[in-house]
CSV table of C-alpha atoms in Angstrom, one decimal:
chain,number,residue,atom,x,y,z
U,1,MET,CA,-37.6,-81.9,38.7
U,2,THR,CA,-36.2,-79.5,41.2
U,3,MET,CA,-32.8,-80.4,43.2
U,4,ASP,CA,-31.5,-78.2,46.2
U,5,LYS,CA,-30.1,-74.7,45.6
U,6,ALA,CA,-27.1,-73.5,44.4
U,7,GLN,CA,-24.8,-73.1,47.1
U,8,VAL,CA,-22.2,-70.1,47.0
U,9,SER,CA,-19.6,-70.0,49.5
U,10,MET,CA,-16.1,-68.2,50.1
U,11,PRO,CA,-13.3,-70.7,51.1
U,12,SER,CA,-10.9,-67.9,50.9
U,13,ASP,CA,-10.4,-64.3,50.1
U,14,ARG,CA,-9.6,-64.9,46.6
U,15,GLU,CA,-12.0,-67.6,45.8
U,16,VAL,CA,-15.7,-68.1,44.9
U,17,LYS,CA,-17.3,-71.8,45.0
U,18,VAL,CA,-20.6,-72.8,43.7
U,19,THR,CA,-22.4,-76.0,44.1
U,20,ARG,CA,-25.3,-77.4,42.5
U,21,SER,CA,-26.7,-81.2,41.9
U,22,PHE,CA,-28.4,-82.3,39.1
U,23,GLN,CA,-30.7,-84.9,38.4
U,24,ALA,CA,-28.9,-86.5,35.5
U,25,PRO,CA,-25.8,-88.8,34.8
U,26,ARG,CA,-22.6,-87.0,34.8
U,27,ALA,CA,-21.7,-87.7,31.7
U,28,LEU,CA,-24.9,-85.9,30.4
U,29,VAL,CA,-24.2,-82.8,33.0
U,30,TYR,CA,-20.7,-82.9,31.4
U,31,ARG,CA,-22.1,-82.3,27.6
U,32,ALA,CA,-24.3,-79.6,28.7
U,33,TYR,CA,-21.1,-77.5,30.3
U,34,THR,CA,-19.0,-78.4,27.1
U,35,GLU,CA,-21.2,-78.5,23.6
U,36,PRO,CA,-21.9,-75.1,22.1
U,37,LYS,CA,-25.4,-76.3,21.3
U,38,LEU,CA,-26.4,-77.2,24.8
U,39,LEU,CA,-24.3,-74.5,26.6
U,40,GLN,CA,-26.3,-71.6,24.4
U,41,ARG,CA,-29.7,-72.7,26.1
U,42,TRP,CA,-28.8,-72.4,29.4
U,43,LEU,CA,-25.7,-70.3,30.4
U,44,LEU,CA,-27.7,-67.0,29.5
U,45,GLY,CA,-26.9,-64.7,32.9
U,46,PRO,CA,-29.4,-62.2,33.9
U,47,PRO,CA,-32.9,-62.1,32.1
U,48,GLY,CA,-33.3,-60.5,28.8
U,49,TRP,CA,-30.2,-61.7,27.9
U,50,THR,CA,-29.0,-64.3,24.7
U,51,MET,CA,-25.8,-66.3,24.1
U,52,PRO,CA,-25.2,-65.4,20.5
U,53,VAL,CA,-21.2,-66.7,20.5
U,54,CYS,CA,-20.0,-69.8,21.8
U,55,GLU,CA,-16.9,-71.6,20.5
U,56,MET,CA,-15.3,-74.5,22.4
U,57,ASP,CA,-12.4,-76.2,21.7
U,58,VAL,CA,-12.6,-78.5,24.4
U,59,ARG,CA,-8.9,-79.9,24.8
U,60,VAL,CA,-5.6,-78.7,26.8
U,61,GLY,CA,-4.5,-75.6,25.2
U,62,GLY,CA,-7.6,-75.1,23.6
U,63,SER,CA,-9.4,-72.0,23.6
U,64,TYR,CA,-13.4,-71.1,23.9
U,65,ARG,CA,-15.4,-67.5,23.6
U,66,TRP,CA,-18.5,-66.8,24.7
U,67,ARG,CA,-20.9,-63.5,24.3
U,68,TRP,CA,-23.7,-62.5,25.5
U,69,ARG,CA,-26.0,-60.1,24.1
U,70,SER,CA,-29.0,-57.8,25.7
U,71,ASN,CA,-32.2,-58.2,24.1
U,72,GLU,CA,-33.0,-54.8,25.1
U,73,ASP,CA,-30.4,-52.2,24.3
U,74,ARG,CA,-27.8,-54.8,22.3
U,75,THR,CA,-24.6,-54.3,24.3
U,76,GLU,CA,-22.6,-57.1,24.7
U,77,PHE,CA,-20.1,-58.5,27.0
U,78,GLY,CA,-18.4,-61.7,27.1
U,79,PHE,CA,-15.7,-64.3,28.6
U,80,SER,CA,-12.7,-66.3,26.6
U,81,GLY,CA,-9.9,-68.5,28.0
U,82,VAL,CA,-7.7,-71.6,27.7
U,83,PHE,CA,-8.6,-74.9,28.9
U,84,ARG,CA,-5.6,-76.2,31.2
U,85,GLU,CA,-6.9,-79.6,32.1
U,86,VAL,CA,-9.5,-81.5,30.6
U,87,GLU,CA,-10.6,-85.2,31.7
U,88,PRO,CA,-14.0,-85.7,30.3
U,89,ALA,CA,-16.9,-86.0,32.4
U,90,LYS,CA,-14.7,-85.6,35.4
U,91,LYS,CA,-13.1,-82.4,35.6
U,92,LEU,CA,-12.1,-79.2,33.7
U,93,VAL,CA,-9.7,-76.4,34.2
U,94,HIS,CA,-9.8,-73.0,32.2
U,95,THR,CA,-8.5,-69.8,32.6
U,96,GLU,CA,-11.4,-66.9,32.5
U,97,LYS,CA,-11.2,-63.7,31.0
U,98,TYR,CA,-14.0,-60.7,31.2
U,99,ASP,CA,-14.8,-58.4,28.5
U,100,ALA,CA,-17.0,-55.7,29.4
U,101,GLY,CA,-17.5,-55.5,25.4
U,102,THR,CA,-20.1,-52.7,24.9
U,103,THR,CA,-21.5,-52.5,28.4
U,104,GLY,CA,-19.2,-50.7,30.0
U,105,VAL,CA,-19.7,-52.9,33.0
U,106,GLY,CA,-16.6,-53.9,35.1
U,107,GLU,CA,-13.0,-53.7,33.7
U,108,SER,CA,-12.0,-55.8,31.2
U,109,GLY,CA,-8.8,-57.9,31.5
U,110,GLY,CA,-9.1,-59.8,35.0
U,111,GLU,CA,-8.3,-63.5,34.6
U,112,SER,CA,-9.5,-65.9,36.9
U,113,LEU,CA,-8.8,-69.9,36.9
U,114,VAL,CA,-11.9,-72.2,37.2
U,115,THR,CA,-12.1,-75.5,38.0
U,116,VAL,CA,-15.3,-77.4,37.4
U,117,SER,CA,-15.6,-80.9,38.8
U,118,PHE,CA,-18.4,-83.2,38.2
U,119,ASP,CA,-19.5,-85.8,40.8
U,120,GLU,CA,-22.0,-88.5,40.7
U,121,GLN,CA,-23.6,-90.4,43.1
U,122,GLY,CA,-26.6,-92.7,42.6
U,123,GLY,CA,-27.5,-90.9,39.6
U,124,VAL,CA,-27.2,-87.3,40.8
U,125,THR,CA,-24.4,-85.1,39.8
U,126,THR,CA,-22.6,-82.7,41.8
U,127,VAL,CA,-20.9,-79.8,39.6
U,128,THR,CA,-18.7,-77.8,41.8
U,129,SER,CA,-16.9,-74.6,40.2
U,130,LEU,CA,-14.1,-73.1,41.9
U,131,MET,CA,-13.2,-69.8,40.8
U,132,ASP,CA,-9.6,-68.4,41.7
U,133,PHE,CA,-9.6,-64.3,41.4
U,134,GLY,CA,-5.9,-64.2,42.2
U,135,SER,CA,-6.7,-61.2,44.8
U,136,LYS,CA,-9.6,-60.4,47.0
U,137,GLU,CA,-9.9,-57.0,44.9
U,138,ALA,CA,-10.5,-59.1,41.5
U,139,ARG,CA,-13.0,-61.5,43.5
U,140,ASP,CA,-15.3,-58.7,44.9
U,141,ALA,CA,-15.1,-56.6,41.5
U,142,ALA,CA,-16.1,-59.8,39.7
U,143,VAL,CA,-18.9,-60.8,42.1
U,144,ALA,CA,-20.3,-57.2,42.2
U,145,THR,CA,-20.3,-57.0,38.0
U,146,GLY,CA,-23.3,-58.1,36.5
U,147,MET,CA,-25.2,-57.8,39.7
U,148,THR,CA,-24.8,-54.0,40.4
U,149,ASP,CA,-28.3,-53.5,39.4
U,150,GLY,CA,-29.9,-56.2,41.6
U,151,MET,CA,-27.4,-55.2,44.4
U,152,GLU,CA,-29.2,-51.8,44.2
U,153,GLN,CA,-32.4,-53.2,44.5
U,154,SER,CA,-31.7,-55.5,47.4
U,155,TYR,CA,-30.2,-52.5,49.2
U,156,GLN,CA,-33.5,-50.8,48.8
U,157,LEU,CA,-35.5,-53.9,49.8
U,158,LEU,CA,-33.1,-54.1,52.5
U,159,ASP,CA,-33.5,-50.6,53.6
U,160,LYS,CA,-37.2,-51.3,53.4
U,161,MET,CA,-37.4,-54.5,55.5
U,162,LEU,CA,-35.2,-52.7,58.0
U,163,ALA,CA,-37.4,-49.6,58.5
U,164,GLU,CA,-40.5,-51.8,58.6
U,165,GLN,CA,-38.9,-53.6,62.0
J,1,MET,CA,-20.7,-46.6,47.1
J,2,LYS,CA,-19.4,-49.7,45.7
J,3,GLU,CA,-15.8,-49.7,47.4
J,4,PRO,CA,-17.1,-49.0,51.4
J,5,ALA,CA,-20.0,-51.7,50.8
J,6,SER,CA,-17.4,-53.8,49.5
J,7,GLU,CA,-14.7,-53.4,52.0
J,8,ARG,CA,-17.6,-53.9,54.8
J,9,LEU,CA,-18.7,-57.2,53.0
J,10,ASP,CA,-15.1,-58.2,53.7
J,11,ALA,CA,-15.0,-57.4,57.6
J,12,THR,CA,-18.2,-59.1,57.4
J,13,PHE,CA,-17.1,-62.6,55.6
J,14,ILE,CA,-14.0,-62.6,58.0
J,15,ALA,CA,-16.0,-62.1,60.5
J,16,LEU,CA,-18.1,-65.0,59.9
J,17,ALA,CA,-15.4,-67.3,59.0
J,18,ASP,CA,-15.1,-68.4,62.5
J,19,PRO,CA,-17.3,-71.4,64.2
J,20,THR,CA,-16.7,-69.4,67.7
J,21,ARG,CA,-17.7,-65.5,66.6
J,22,ARG,CA,-20.7,-67.3,64.7
J,23,ALA,CA,-21.8,-69.3,68.0
J,24,ILE,CA,-21.2,-65.7,69.9
J,25,LEU,CA,-23.4,-64.0,67.6
J,26,ALA,CA,-25.9,-66.9,67.9
J,27,ARG,CA,-25.8,-66.5,71.7
J,28,LEU,CA,-26.3,-62.4,71.2
J,29,ALA,CA,-29.3,-63.0,68.8
J,30,ARG,CA,-30.8,-64.2,72.1
J,31,LYS,CA,-29.9,-61.6,74.4
J,32,GLU,CA,-27.4,-59.2,75.0
J,33,ALA,CA,-24.2,-60.2,77.1
J,34,SER,CA,-21.5,-59.2,78.9
J,35,VAL,CA,-17.8,-60.5,78.0
J,36,ASN,CA,-18.2,-62.6,81.3
J,37,GLU,CA,-21.3,-64.2,80.6
J,38,LEU,CA,-20.2,-64.7,76.9
J,39,ALA,CA,-16.7,-66.4,78.0
J,40,GLU,CA,-18.9,-68.7,80.6
J,41,PRO,CA,-20.6,-71.2,77.8
J,42,PHE,CA,-17.6,-71.2,75.6
J,43,ALA,CA,-15.0,-72.2,78.0
J,44,MET,CA,-12.8,-69.6,76.8
J,45,SER,CA,-10.4,-67.1,78.4
J,46,GLN,CA,-11.8,-63.3,78.8
J,47,PRO,CA,-8.8,-62.2,76.6
J,48,ALA,CA,-9.6,-64.7,74.1
J,49,ILE,CA,-13.4,-64.0,74.2
J,50,SER,CA,-12.2,-60.0,73.6
J,51,LYS,CA,-10.4,-60.9,70.6
J,52,HIS,CA,-13.2,-62.4,68.9
J,53,LEU,CA,-15.4,-59.5,70.1
J,54,LYS,CA,-13.0,-57.0,68.6
J,55,VAL,CA,-13.2,-58.7,65.2
J,56,LEU,CA,-17.1,-58.6,65.1
J,57,GLU,CA,-17.2,-55.2,66.7
J,58,ARG,CA,-14.9,-54.1,63.4
J,59,ALA,CA,-17.2,-55.9,61.2
J,60,GLY,CA,-20.5,-53.6,62.9
J,61,LEU,CA,-21.8,-57.2,63.6
J,62,ILE,CA,-21.8,-56.2,67.5
J,63,SER,CA,-21.9,-53.1,69.6
J,64,VAL,CA,-21.2,-52.1,72.8
J,65,ALA,CA,-23.7,-50.6,75.0
J,66,GLN,CA,-23.0,-48.4,78.3
J,67,GLU,CA,-25.3,-49.4,81.0
J,68,GLY,CA,-23.9,-47.9,84.2
J,69,GLN,CA,-21.1,-50.4,85.0
J,70,ARG,CA,-22.0,-52.8,82.7
J,71,ARG,CA,-20.9,-52.6,78.7
J,72,PRO,CA,-23.1,-55.6,77.3
J,73,ARG,CA,-22.7,-56.9,73.5
J,74,ARG,CA,-25.8,-56.5,71.2
J,75,LEU,CA,-26.3,-58.0,67.8
J,76,GLU,CA,-26.2,-55.5,64.8
J,77,VAL,CA,-28.4,-57.2,62.1
J,78,ARG,CA,-27.9,-54.8,59.2
J,79,PRO,CA,-24.1,-56.2,58.3
J,80,LEU,CA,-25.6,-59.5,58.4
J,81,ALA,CA,-28.5,-59.0,56.1
J,82,GLU,CA,-26.6,-57.0,53.5
J,83,ALA,CA,-24.0,-59.9,53.3
J,84,SER,CA,-26.7,-62.4,52.7
J,85,ALA,CA,-28.5,-60.0,50.3
J,86,TRP,CA,-25.3,-60.0,48.1
J,87,ILE,CA,-24.7,-63.7,47.9
J,88,ASP,CA,-28.2,-64.1,47.6
J,89,ARG,CA,-28.1,-62.1,44.5
J,90,TYR,CA,-24.9,-63.8,43.1
J,91,ARG,CA,-26.6,-67.1,43.9
J,92,GLU,CA,-29.9,-66.1,42.1
J,93,ILE,CA,-28.0,-65.2,38.9
J,94,TRP,CA,-26.5,-68.9,39.0
J,95,GLU,CA,-29.5,-70.3,39.7
J,96,ALA,CA,-31.7,-68.9,37.2
J,97,ASN,CA,-28.9,-70.8,34.7
J,98,PHE,CA,-29.0,-74.0,36.6
J,99,THR,CA,-32.6,-74.0,36.5
J,100,ARG,CA,-32.4,-73.7,32.4
J,101,LEU,CA,-30.2,-76.4,33.1
J,102,ASP,CA,-32.5,-78.9,34.9
J,103,THR,CA,-35.0,-78.4,32.1
J,104,LEU,CA,-32.1,-79.3,29.4
J,105,LEU,CA,-31.1,-82.2,31.2
J,106,GLU,CA,-34.4,-83.7,31.7
J,107,GLU,CA,-35.4,-83.1,28.1
J,108,LEU,CA,-31.9,-84.8,26.7
J,109,GLN,CA,-33.0,-87.6,29.0
J,110,GLN,CA,-36.3,-87.9,27.6
J,111,LYS,CA,-35.0,-88.5,23.9
J,112,PRO,CA,-31.7,-90.2,23.9
J,113,ALA,CA,-29.0,-91.2,21.6
J,114,ARG,CA,-31.0,-90.7,18.4
J,115,ARG,CA,-30.5,-87.4,18.3
J,116,SER,CA,-27.6,-86.9,20.3
J,117,ARG,CA,-24.4,-85.1,18.7
J,118,LYS,CA,-21.4,-86.7,17.2
J,119,LYS,CA,-18.6,-87.9,19.4
J,120,SER,CA,-15.6,-85.7,18.9
């Protein structure tokens, strides 16, 4: 069943908010966000990437490590961080540090604070991820990272579209 | 090319973060208008409207034409299209993940409990 599409907004100049609803109870959605075997099946990013490393120690002070690998050229990048708040099936707060790995895309080391909340209403769970990058520059760089190819594509499409008008 | 694009987008997002400015853009999308013509429906003073127009102009969302005595404001589409293409692309990456999550959640609900992992 298809739910409403993900909504992306910028509540302040250093944050990004992503909201999406799922046709499932929040306990289950929470599992999909915290169990490595489940995370590895959906948190994959751009097409052609797999997630060979997914380590999760979901408790306050526990850490996690995610790493993605390109099927095409085997380059890797990742995120890691520490859980600051853990309220099962309700809320997760964790730091998130980017590691450009061997991709050379973006700058390593930027750390953001991510708050993920799970709200269920009538069997539908809405997940809200609020990412605080600490500064406007860091946020824009993070959003641009990993979508540079796509951005160029978008610009080309846009140029074409505008030229046709 | 990344830097100027990102600065321009900032200006666009700031300009769009205000309901009056969005209403002004909606009005200009129908037809160009002078400052006076814009001030009227919004029940705002001319200086107040001018302030909003300046923000919009800085973001490149409107331009000022010169027609004799009149200086009507016009909507400029390009920054809007750029901003939405940028956010759309970001959203697409998330949406691809979420679509996979939809499938996974559906699957998990079809074959419950028996194969569930141990609780921590």
